[in-house]
Structure formats: structure tokens, C-alpha cells
Amino acid sequence: MINTVAIQGVKGSFHHIVSQEFFEKPVDIIECMTFDRVVEALINGECDAAIMALENSIAGSIIPNYAMIDNNHLHIVGEHYLDIQHNLMALPSQRIEDIKEVYSHPMALLQCKRFFRGYPHIKLVEDKDTAEVADRIQKHKLKHIGAIASVLAAEIFELDVLAHSIQTIKHNETRFAVVKRTNSEVSESEINKASIKFEADHKRGSLATILNVMSDCKLNLTKIQSLPIIETPWKYAFFVDVTFDAYADFLKAKSLIEIMSPSFKLLGEYKNAKL
Amino acid sequence: MINTVAIQGVKGSFHHIVSQEFFEKPVDIIECMTFDRVVEALINGECDAAIMALENSIAGSIIPNYAMIDNNHLHIVGEHYLDIQHNLMALPSQRIEDIKEVYSHPMALLQCKRFFRGYPHIKLVEDKDTAEVADRIQKHKLKHIGAIASVLAAEIFELDVLAHSIQTIKHNETRFAVVKRTNSEVSESEINKASIKFEADHKRGSLATILNVMSDCKLNLTKIQSLPIIETPWKYAFFVDVTFDAYADFLKAKSLIEIMSPSFKLLGEYKNAKL
């Protein structure tokens, strides 16, 4: 049973939305200001699961989060996709002409830069979190201040949305992992996706050989990311996601790659959220 | 001839160090506060080349920079590796006990977090750039303030280094691209590395088939990065770097992949900096 989930950010953050959408029953959340703290909460047993962004369609993989899952031997037990929409919000009855400063996370400010070119009177100020600013505006009844955050944050902190979907690139899909201390409890018949990590030599064709095995075993590759292994030149680690119809096919490929690669690690097996 | 080079950051920044190390003769630099501005300077003809970080061993690829090179049809004509070392610096005669606040780029602060745990009296404040803070400290003779930046920045702005290499992960190698508006002027006999982009279907084995061709043509893969194509589900673009001994081998592989992939693009061919 999942009762408590650690998220990066506060209530109203995108990680909070994922915690609402992914689990069938309502869960309690632990608000964490960093991913380090999210992982700490999970390892210490303060929660049953954690939610961590893994990649987005603008910036690609969030490698430090992959590394934290890998180094702490955590297990990916599920995935969830969210289309990140940024909205400008303020206290009710404030108009956009009244707003003098907008506070938000540097990434959110960057993604909404073009919108604010139309409002040169507004000063953009970097802050720690998107939703936390919305909370602060309501708590201290801050006039002339705007936040960039989710519609959920506007609802929770009772702010008015002055402009919807103000991000420059309209479609910014982010993939989140649901992570636990122990392996998946998903039944084998439901598993149709896996995240693995393996190393391959710089030797010509060594990656191609492993991908051939995957292809022969009827696995589809949905993501591949090479990462140089620090302090070991000419050796590479690969983070790979694969989907499959039959779990037996994956098990067969796994046994073969375990023999072929000097290091093979299963980061998680779970249900594909993209079907 | 390369006379003027656009860099991200100011004098003393890591991009500035690369501009000093890569070119045989001294070059003038254009200081840019964003990568957008770097690319603009290059496209407008304000400079002959630009330097852009592409990836580092901690965080992986800087996908937005790859996208800017791709979308603006720029050409990678060289690469350079730099081991990023962060140093704490202040006005001469200041001791670490005198420092009350340290200003730097959020990424530098993050990478040095562990060092500052030993100095809880120091407040860390996010700023735009690493070297720019060093400049400001000297210009306004700011006491009790520290910067985190390169040794070059300490030299240029005449600050004393209070602690060397204070980053948590000691080895953080960053790969930079030298980019131009037109294709490489490197002679064919010197070219032994290339950056390419191609698309492949979600269809089982389509990537493996292309990697097999590369392997058959004696290319070594040094980097691979998949990126979902926005608005086109189940299709993927791959950024791939390959090295080779003979340029003719690369040309052969290129002709084959051009036939096999719905889209093939050469981002640049250049001399491998890792030999």
C-alpha cells in the first residue's frame, strides 16, 4: 500500500499533480525542497514511494536524478507523463497591469521569457519553486506580485489566473518516475516496460551487438542515453528504456545482456504509461 | 582566420578559458550573458566562431545547445575538453572567516554545497555568472564577499584564492564545441570525428540496423542520445558522435545512413580532441 509519497516542491507543484494522477487512492505527501531530500525521505522510510522527474521534451534527461536512483539502489515501479503548462497568477482582482514583479523557478522564467516581452513593466525575479511563490502571495496578501505555476497551485492558494499556458514551447511533456526502496509489486502480466543500465566498451560494434540482441528478443527501444564513466576513459554506460509485449521476451534479453556486458543493472520494470 | 569569438559569460569564465586554449593565436572575445546571445552574435557576423558547452560528465548533454546548433544550421568545427575546477576567491587579505556571503551561478553553488557545510557562517546567494561576481568584487572593493570561479578569473580580477577545487565531485569534465556559420575548414586528412543527427522509427531494430552499418564501416560510437520528436509520437531523433581512422570510411557510412534514415544531418566533422 502506498500511503505517503515524497515529492520535489510544495503542494500545487508539478510533482504534486503527478502524485494525484498516478495513484488510485489519495496519498499524503512530504514536501521536499531538493531531490536529495526526496531520496533521503524514501531511504529513511518516511514515505512509501517518491516521485522524481526523469526527462522532458525540451531539455532531455535529468541525469543527476538517474544517478541518484542508480547510486541509492532505488527501483522504478511506475512512470507518468505530464504536459507542463505554466500560468501567470496573482491575488484576486489584480490585473496584469498591476503586476510589477513575477517570482518563479529559473526554468519556468526561462520557458516564459517570450510572453513577458509583451509586458516590459514586469520585472522577473528568480525564486526556489513555482508553487511556493503562489503560497507566499496568498499568505502575505502580496499585491503587485505574480507567480508562474500550475492551475492546481492557483486553486489551492486561491489566486486568479491572469494568463493561461504562457510558456513559449506549447508542448513540454515531462516524464516522471515513481520510485520505491524495493522492487516493483506490479504483476508480471502487467509489466511491459523496463529501464536498464549497462556498460559497453569503446570497441567497435559493442553497443550495436547488444541492440541486436534486444531487437532479436522483440524489445522496442524508447530511450537511449550514453554517459561517459567518470575516471574510466573509453568506457560508456548506457541508460536504456525498452517496451515489450511478453515479459518472457524481456527475461530472455536480460539473461543474454547480463552475459555480454561487464555490468548490467535493472533499474525497474513497470507498466508503460504511453499505451 | 578566427579573430573574434563569442563566448557565454565574461572574461575569466570557463568558456573564456576554452577560447584561450583552443585557438593557436590570441582571439578577441565577445562576452554574452546567454547562449541565445552567443548564437545571435555568430549569425549576425559579429564574430567568426562561437564556443558552446555541449555536455558534462555530471549532468550529461546540454540538449538546448544541441537544438540551437541544429535549428540555426550552425557547424561544429572543433571540440575541446575542460576539467571544471571551482575556487573560492575574495579581495586580498580577506580570510575565509571574514567571508559572510558567497555569490555564484546556481550550478556552481550546487556543485560546491558540501564544502560550505564546513562554513555555516557563510550565506550562499545565487547570481548570473561565476566570473562576473569576481569582477564586481574587485570593481567595488567588496569586503566579506566571496566568488566561486576559475583561477583565471582570480588572476584577471586580482583576487586571492582562499580554497582551490572546492567542488564535491573532483572530476567534472565538460565538452565544448567550436561552432561556425559555415562548414569546417579542417582538411580531410585531419578529420577523425563527426557529430550527426538522424531519425529512426520506433520499429523494432531500426536503430540497431543503423548502428550495424556504422560498425561495418569501422566507426566507433562515442556518444548517443535519443530525443523524442515533439508532436511526433513513436519517432525518435538521435544525436550521435563517431570517431574513425579514415575519412573515406565515414563518407561510406554517411551515404548508407542517408538512404536508411528518413532524415540525416551532419552537424559537423572535426578533429577528435581526445587522442
XYZ file of C-alpha atoms in Angstrom:
550
model
C 0.000 0.000 0.000
C 1.206 3.477 -0.863
C 0.070 5.934 1.822
C 2.796 8.583 1.860
C 4.764 9.930 -1.101
C 7.762 12.309 -1.149
C 7.647 14.978 -3.869
C 10.031 17.678 -5.043
C 8.341 21.017 -4.326
C 5.287 22.013 -2.346
C 1.546 21.430 -2.807
C 0.500 22.696 -6.225
C 3.851 21.772 -7.819
C 4.031 19.554 -10.896
C 5.305 16.659 -8.765
C 2.198 17.096 -6.590
C -0.034 16.837 -9.674
C 1.700 13.583 -10.603
C 1.111 12.197 -7.095
C -2.598 12.960 -7.550
C -2.885 11.474 -11.025
C -0.741 8.349 -10.650
C -2.147 6.695 -7.536
C -5.666 5.316 -7.451
C -6.291 6.416 -3.873
C -5.401 9.793 -2.295
C -1.923 9.833 -0.746
C -0.276 12.021 1.880
C 2.692 13.969 0.579
C 6.025 15.015 2.048
C 7.124 18.335 0.540
C 10.873 18.399 -0.219
C 12.820 21.388 -1.499
C 15.522 19.298 -3.253
C 15.761 15.905 -4.946
C 18.444 14.981 -2.368
C 15.820 15.437 0.334
C 13.259 13.371 -1.685
C 15.668 10.440 -1.827
C 16.605 10.844 1.846
C 12.917 10.702 2.841
C 12.498 7.484 0.851
C 15.644 5.811 2.201
C 14.775 6.750 5.805
C 11.354 5.162 5.458
C 9.483 8.438 5.966
C 7.405 7.564 2.886
C 6.397 4.533 0.799
C 7.329 5.995 -2.586
C 8.856 9.071 -4.189
C 8.225 10.936 -7.430
C 11.134 12.232 -9.489
C 11.178 13.941 -12.882
C 13.387 11.931 -15.267
C 13.322 13.842 -18.550
C 11.425 16.406 -20.550
C 10.915 17.014 -24.229
C 12.803 20.347 -24.160
C 15.880 19.644 -22.057
C 16.222 15.851 -22.315
C 17.301 13.576 -19.478
C 17.796 14.821 -15.938
C 20.962 12.776 -15.465
C 21.522 13.661 -11.771
C 18.144 12.077 -10.940
C 19.045 8.919 -12.872
C 22.321 8.848 -10.940
C 20.541 9.209 -7.586
C 18.218 6.288 -8.401
C 21.199 4.221 -9.548
C 23.586 5.074 -6.689
C 20.978 4.553 -3.978
C 19.750 1.254 -5.491
C 16.179 2.502 -5.743
C 13.609 0.849 -8.002
C 11.451 2.490 -10.646
C 7.998 0.938 -10.209
C 5.987 3.198 -12.492
C 6.080 6.164 -14.856
C 3.778 9.102 -15.551
C 3.744 11.792 -18.239
C 2.615 15.360 -17.639
C 2.308 18.200 -20.106
C 3.819 21.132 -18.182
C 1.654 24.249 -18.535
C 2.780 27.500 -16.920
C 0.209 30.104 -15.845
C 0.565 33.655 -14.555
C -1.390 34.153 -11.320
C -1.931 36.811 -8.649
C -4.317 37.849 -5.865
C -7.953 38.130 -6.997
C -8.869 41.492 -8.545
C -5.265 42.175 -9.594
C -4.951 42.842 -13.327
C -1.832 42.178 -15.378
C -1.209 45.956 -15.486
C -0.971 45.934 -11.675
C 1.800 43.324 -11.597
C 5.267 44.780 -11.044
C 7.304 41.670 -10.247
C 6.942 37.975 -11.068
C 8.803 35.417 -8.964
C 9.347 31.815 -10.102
C 11.814 28.995 -10.633
C 14.578 29.988 -13.122
C 13.464 27.234 -15.550
C 9.848 28.486 -15.530
C 11.001 32.097 -16.093
C 13.173 30.952 -18.977
C 10.358 28.989 -20.591
C 8.005 32.007 -20.398
C 10.511 34.669 -21.479
C 8.760 35.423 -24.762
C 5.379 36.085 -23.085
C 6.911 38.720 -20.805
C 8.465 40.624 -23.712
C 4.913 41.948 -24.188
C 4.952 43.291 -20.600
C 8.208 45.185 -20.197
C 6.946 46.822 -16.976
C 7.169 43.440 -15.219
C 10.447 42.537 -13.508
C 11.280 38.806 -13.451
C 12.920 37.510 -10.267
C 14.367 34.037 -9.731
C 12.973 32.027 -6.833
C 13.248 28.495 -5.416
C 9.948 26.956 -6.504
C 6.915 27.717 -8.685
C 4.043 26.873 -6.331
C 5.770 28.137 -3.190
C 5.552 31.697 -4.559
C 1.781 31.260 -5.048
C 1.535 30.166 -1.394
C 3.541 33.199 -0.250
C 1.417 35.665 -2.276
C -1.759 34.424 -0.575
C -0.249 34.101 2.903
C 1.080 37.674 2.954
C -1.612 39.095 0.623
C 1.148 40.408 -1.661
C -0.221 42.891 -4.184
C 1.608 43.704 -7.473
C 3.361 40.317 -7.338
C 2.749 37.431 -9.733
C 3.653 33.737 -9.668
C 4.157 31.323 -12.557
C 2.741 27.950 -11.567
C 0.163 25.251 -12.270
C -3.620 25.711 -12.321
C -3.675 23.409 -9.279
C -1.471 25.913 -7.391
C -3.907 28.728 -8.308
C -6.785 26.642 -6.934
C -5.023 25.603 -3.713
C -3.768 29.097 -2.890
C -6.898 30.855 -4.197
C -5.210 33.053 -6.787
C -6.660 34.224 -10.096
C -5.039 33.048 -13.314
C -4.250 36.168 -15.378
C -2.893 34.259 -18.388
C -3.001 30.535 -19.203
C -0.238 28.464 -20.870
C 2.274 31.284 -21.176
C 5.274 29.045 -21.932
C 6.969 29.632 -25.303
C 7.019 25.984 -26.406
C 3.403 24.958 -26.023
C 4.040 21.224 -25.657
C 6.538 20.389 -22.899
C 5.966 16.819 -21.855
C 7.796 15.681 -18.731
C 8.272 12.080 -17.729
C 8.210 11.248 -14.015
C 9.293 8.041 -12.291
C 7.575 6.554 -9.270
C 10.388 5.161 -7.161
C 10.489 2.755 -4.215
C 13.062 1.132 -1.948
C 12.086 -2.372 -3.069
C 11.303 -3.843 -6.432
C 8.004 -3.472 -8.203
C 4.863 -5.094 -6.903
C 3.385 -4.947 -10.380
C 2.317 -8.418 -11.519
C 4.368 -9.937 -14.345
C 1.432 -9.885 -16.738
C 1.223 -6.098 -16.362
C 4.934 -5.388 -16.904
C 5.640 -4.181 -20.446
C 8.427 -1.652 -19.960
C 11.832 -1.697 -18.250
C 14.690 0.699 -17.505
C 18.146 -0.835 -17.593
C 21.729 0.317 -17.330
C 24.741 -1.444 -18.811
C 28.305 -0.687 -19.776
C 29.892 -1.264 -23.151
C 33.422 -0.931 -24.398
C 34.523 1.699 -26.851
C 35.218 -1.353 -29.046
C 33.624 -1.074 -32.430
C 30.126 -2.527 -32.567
C 29.771 -3.471 -28.900
C 26.622 -1.355 -28.465
C 25.225 -2.476 -31.831
C 25.661 -6.113 -30.755
C 23.620 -5.564 -27.595
C 20.908 -3.661 -29.504
C 20.748 -6.549 -31.978
C 20.030 -8.922 -29.111
C 17.251 -6.624 -27.920
C 15.800 -6.484 -31.397
C 16.016 -10.282 -31.782
C 14.154 -10.636 -28.476
C 11.397 -8.352 -29.783
C 12.172 -5.413 -27.491
C 11.453 -1.865 -28.693
C 13.879 0.820 -27.628
C 12.153 4.004 -26.438
C 15.153 5.815 -24.995
C 18.931 5.583 -25.054
C 21.438 7.835 -23.366
C 25.169 7.285 -23.188
C 27.189 8.617 -20.297
C 30.968 8.513 -20.056
C 32.063 6.633 -16.955
C 33.999 9.101 -14.840
C 37.682 8.186 -14.432
C 37.349 5.341 -16.961
C 38.077 6.686 -20.444
C 36.710 4.794 -23.459
C 34.074 3.023 -21.426
C 30.466 4.080 -21.575
C 27.382 3.432 -19.524
C 24.019 3.427 -21.267
C 20.651 4.160 -19.760
C 18.106 2.374 -21.946
C 14.313 2.034 -21.772
C 12.609 -0.796 -23.629
C 8.991 -1.842 -24.156
C 7.780 -5.369 -24.942
C 4.606 -7.418 -25.312
C 5.705 -10.532 -23.423
C 7.613 -10.422 -20.140
C 9.333 -13.691 -21.131
C 10.938 -11.860 -24.089
C 12.417 -9.299 -21.719
C 13.737 -12.000 -19.370
C 15.462 -13.706 -22.305
C 17.122 -10.458 -23.467
C 18.116 -9.682 -19.876
C 19.907 -13.040 -19.452
C 21.786 -12.520 -22.727
C 22.857 -8.932 -21.960
C 23.956 -9.959 -18.463
C 26.445 -12.311 -20.138
C 27.535 -9.801 -22.816
C 28.011 -6.658 -20.741
C 30.570 -6.268 -17.935
C 27.835 -4.682 -15.848
C 24.088 -4.958 -16.160
C 21.587 -3.421 -13.794
C 17.806 -3.438 -13.785
C 16.620 -0.004 -12.622
C 12.992 -1.048 -12.730
C 10.246 -2.895 -14.580
C 6.777 -1.414 -14.746
C 3.697 -0.635 -16.792
C 4.186 1.543 -19.880
C 2.203 4.768 -19.371
C 2.175 5.556 -23.093
C -0.239 2.904 -24.339
C 41.120 33.126 -39.890
C 39.459 33.264 -36.487
C 39.859 36.741 -34.977
C 36.759 37.208 -32.851
C 34.935 34.563 -30.822
C 31.620 34.800 -28.937
C 31.587 33.137 -25.514
C 28.951 32.552 -22.865
C 29.954 34.551 -19.804
C 32.571 37.211 -19.176
C 36.384 37.181 -19.132
C 37.572 34.571 -16.649
C 34.616 32.256 -17.368
C 35.155 28.639 -18.403
C 34.142 29.491 -21.975
C 36.873 32.148 -21.952
C 39.453 29.549 -20.864
C 38.394 27.357 -23.802
C 38.810 30.289 -26.219
C 42.372 30.694 -24.903
C 43.272 27.011 -25.079
C 41.653 26.011 -28.377
C 42.954 28.617 -30.809
C 46.610 28.803 -31.720
C 46.644 32.608 -31.847
C 45.058 35.010 -29.335
C 41.466 35.919 -30.236
C 39.189 38.816 -29.279
C 36.121 37.748 -27.369
C 32.516 38.927 -27.285
C 31.061 38.420 -23.811
C 27.473 37.143 -23.945
C 25.204 36.599 -20.938
C 23.096 33.872 -22.620
C 23.615 31.148 -25.233
C 20.848 32.808 -27.289
C 23.038 35.894 -27.483
C 26.111 33.763 -28.411
C 24.249 32.304 -31.388
C 22.855 35.713 -32.378
C 26.376 37.192 -32.424
C 27.539 34.364 -34.685
C 24.584 34.577 -37.077
C 24.882 38.386 -37.317
C 28.520 38.100 -38.294
C 29.780 39.934 -35.177
C 32.294 37.091 -34.699
C 33.998 34.333 -36.682
C 33.222 31.495 -34.287
C 31.411 30.746 -31.044
C 32.083 28.426 -28.129
C 29.250 26.457 -26.566
C 29.296 23.834 -23.814
C 27.719 20.620 -25.133
C 27.824 18.171 -22.239
C 29.487 17.439 -18.936
C 30.275 14.301 -17.039
C 27.883 15.159 -14.178
C 24.735 16.388 -15.908
C 25.073 14.877 -19.397
C 24.081 16.605 -22.618
C 23.002 20.235 -22.744
C 20.176 19.497 -25.167
C 19.075 23.131 -25.674
C 22.559 23.944 -27.045
C 22.417 20.979 -29.423
C 18.992 22.224 -30.540
C 20.317 25.757 -31.138
C 23.159 24.429 -33.303
C 20.706 22.210 -35.196
C 17.904 24.781 -35.658
C 20.246 27.569 -36.775
C 22.154 25.283 -39.163
C 25.482 26.016 -37.493
C 28.519 23.790 -37.957
C 30.660 22.183 -35.281
C 34.254 22.646 -36.463
C 36.104 21.575 -33.335
C 35.788 20.304 -29.785
C 37.637 20.973 -26.540
C 37.523 19.328 -23.116
C 37.968 21.221 -19.860
C 38.075 19.881 -16.327
C 35.903 22.392 -14.440
C 37.526 23.400 -11.147
C 35.729 25.769 -8.787
C 37.703 28.018 -6.433
C 36.644 30.306 -3.605
C 38.109 33.799 -4.006
C 37.918 37.220 -2.354
C 39.778 40.540 -2.062
C 43.414 40.136 -0.989
C 43.947 39.913 2.788
C 40.419 38.588 3.367
C 40.425 35.270 5.211
C 37.699 32.649 4.939
C 36.499 33.643 8.418
C 35.829 37.160 7.082
C 33.523 35.972 4.291
C 29.826 36.406 5.058
C 28.253 35.825 1.644
C 29.312 33.941 -1.489
C 27.658 34.793 -4.808
C 27.843 32.499 -7.848
C 25.925 30.698 -10.586
C 23.334 28.252 -9.132
C 25.126 25.275 -10.734
C 28.477 26.261 -9.165
C 26.850 26.732 -5.742
C 25.197 23.320 -6.075
C 28.467 21.638 -7.029
C 30.264 23.149 -4.011
C 27.488 22.609 -1.449
C 29.432 20.052 0.558
C 32.470 22.355 1.016
C 30.286 25.099 2.524
C 28.785 22.734 5.098
C 32.080 23.278 6.918
C 31.448 27.054 6.948
C 27.893 27.518 8.216
C 28.505 31.248 8.797
C 28.649 31.780 5.001
C 25.397 32.555 3.194
C 25.176 31.301 -0.412
C 23.437 33.600 -2.894
C 22.524 32.743 -6.496
C 23.903 35.019 -9.201
C 24.039 35.181 -13.001
C 27.636 34.181 -13.683
C 30.711 32.868 -11.885
C 33.428 35.263 -13.137
C 31.178 38.323 -13.234
C 30.971 38.212 -9.413
C 34.791 38.225 -9.227
C 34.803 41.324 -11.441
C 32.227 43.044 -9.216
C 34.128 42.270 -6.001
C 37.252 43.951 -7.373
C 35.424 46.860 -9.011
C 33.535 47.846 -5.847
C 36.201 46.558 -3.417
C 33.544 44.398 -1.733
C 34.775 43.055 1.602
C 33.216 39.987 3.269
C 32.021 38.741 -0.142
C 33.347 35.674 -1.963
C 33.056 34.414 -5.543
C 33.275 30.853 -6.870
C 35.095 30.924 -10.192
C 38.143 29.805 -12.175
C 41.774 30.502 -11.285
C 41.870 32.627 -14.456
C 39.101 34.826 -13.017
C 41.126 35.271 -9.802
C 44.138 36.332 -11.894
C 42.219 38.720 -14.161
C 40.336 40.424 -11.316
C 43.256 40.261 -8.875
C 41.552 38.284 -6.137
C 43.132 35.801 -3.746
C 42.090 32.163 -3.943
C 41.052 31.106 -0.407
C 40.356 27.472 -1.344
C 41.134 25.522 -4.507
C 38.948 22.874 -6.200
C 36.074 23.095 -3.753
C 33.573 21.193 -5.920
C 32.185 17.959 -4.436
C 32.850 15.761 -7.470
C 36.526 16.350 -8.142
C 36.492 15.414 -11.814
C 33.866 17.302 -13.838
C 34.912 17.246 -17.452
C 32.966 19.487 -19.787
C 32.986 19.180 -23.558
C 32.773 22.384 -25.584
C 32.039 22.793 -29.283
C 33.630 25.401 -31.502
C 30.875 26.479 -33.877
C 30.860 28.434 -37.131
C 28.326 29.594 -39.704
C 29.962 27.567 -42.458
C 31.355 24.079 -42.619
C 34.734 23.104 -41.282
C 37.937 24.290 -42.870
C 39.743 21.338 -41.375
C 41.474 19.334 -44.097
C 40.055 15.872 -44.783
C 43.184 14.147 -43.568
C 42.727 15.737 -40.139
C 39.040 14.871 -39.725
C 38.539 11.847 -37.464
C 35.341 12.655 -35.616
C 31.817 13.691 -36.641
C 28.550 14.710 -34.992
C 25.421 13.584 -36.790
C 21.681 13.615 -36.234
C 19.188 11.194 -37.711
C 15.674 9.960 -37.095
C 14.598 6.379 -36.666
C 11.212 4.760 -36.305
C 10.008 3.126 -33.149
C 10.056 -0.026 -35.327
C 11.950 -2.835 -33.717
C 15.621 -2.848 -34.627
C 15.724 0.313 -36.731
C 18.408 1.921 -34.555
C 20.345 -1.358 -34.279
C 20.370 -1.607 -38.087
C 21.927 1.856 -38.422
C 24.493 1.125 -35.680
C 25.395 -2.102 -37.504
C 26.183 -0.055 -40.629
C 28.394 2.239 -38.555
C 30.175 -0.742 -37.071
C 30.624 -2.371 -40.505
C 32.139 0.912 -41.749
C 34.622 0.864 -38.843
C 33.122 3.834 -36.984
C 33.376 3.961 -33.180
C 30.433 5.434 -31.322
C 31.483 7.863 -28.569
C 28.084 9.323 -27.718
C 24.427 8.573 -28.347
C 21.414 10.468 -27.123
C 17.826 9.857 -28.120
C 15.315 12.666 -28.115
C 11.595 12.238 -28.720
C 10.475 14.343 -31.668
C 7.936 16.775 -30.282
C 4.441 16.279 -31.692
C 5.538 13.072 -33.452
C 4.995 10.146 -31.082
C 6.984 6.945 -31.641
C 9.603 8.681 -33.728
C 12.979 9.482 -32.275
C 15.880 11.673 -33.235
C 19.375 10.594 -32.250
C 22.396 12.783 -31.696
C 25.415 10.562 -32.301
C 29.171 11.214 -32.246
C 31.516 8.850 -34.043
C 35.273 8.594 -34.421
C 37.128 6.929 -37.296
C 40.608 6.414 -38.716
C 39.855 7.011 -42.387
C 37.606 9.806 -43.643
C 36.550 7.548 -46.546
C 35.016 5.115 -44.024
C 32.888 7.919 -42.613
C 31.761 9.026 -46.101
C 30.675 5.472 -46.881
C 28.658 5.166 -43.645
C 27.148 8.602 -44.287
C 25.886 7.623 -47.756
C 24.339 4.445 -46.367
C 22.609 6.138 -43.406
C 21.307 8.878 -45.703
C 19.444 6.166 -47.598
C 18.275 4.303 -44.467
C 17.059 7.174 -42.304
C 14.166 9.499 -43.199
C 16.360 12.397 -42.128
C 20.113 12.629 -41.825
C 22.042 15.736 -40.905
C 25.752 16.350 -40.477
C 26.224 18.725 -37.547
C 29.960 18.878 -38.041
C 33.167 16.999 -38.820
C 36.326 17.850 -36.955
C 39.452 16.677 -35.179
C 38.965 14.428 -32.148
C 40.324 16.259 -29.071
C 40.636 13.045 -27.077
C 43.569 11.385 -28.841
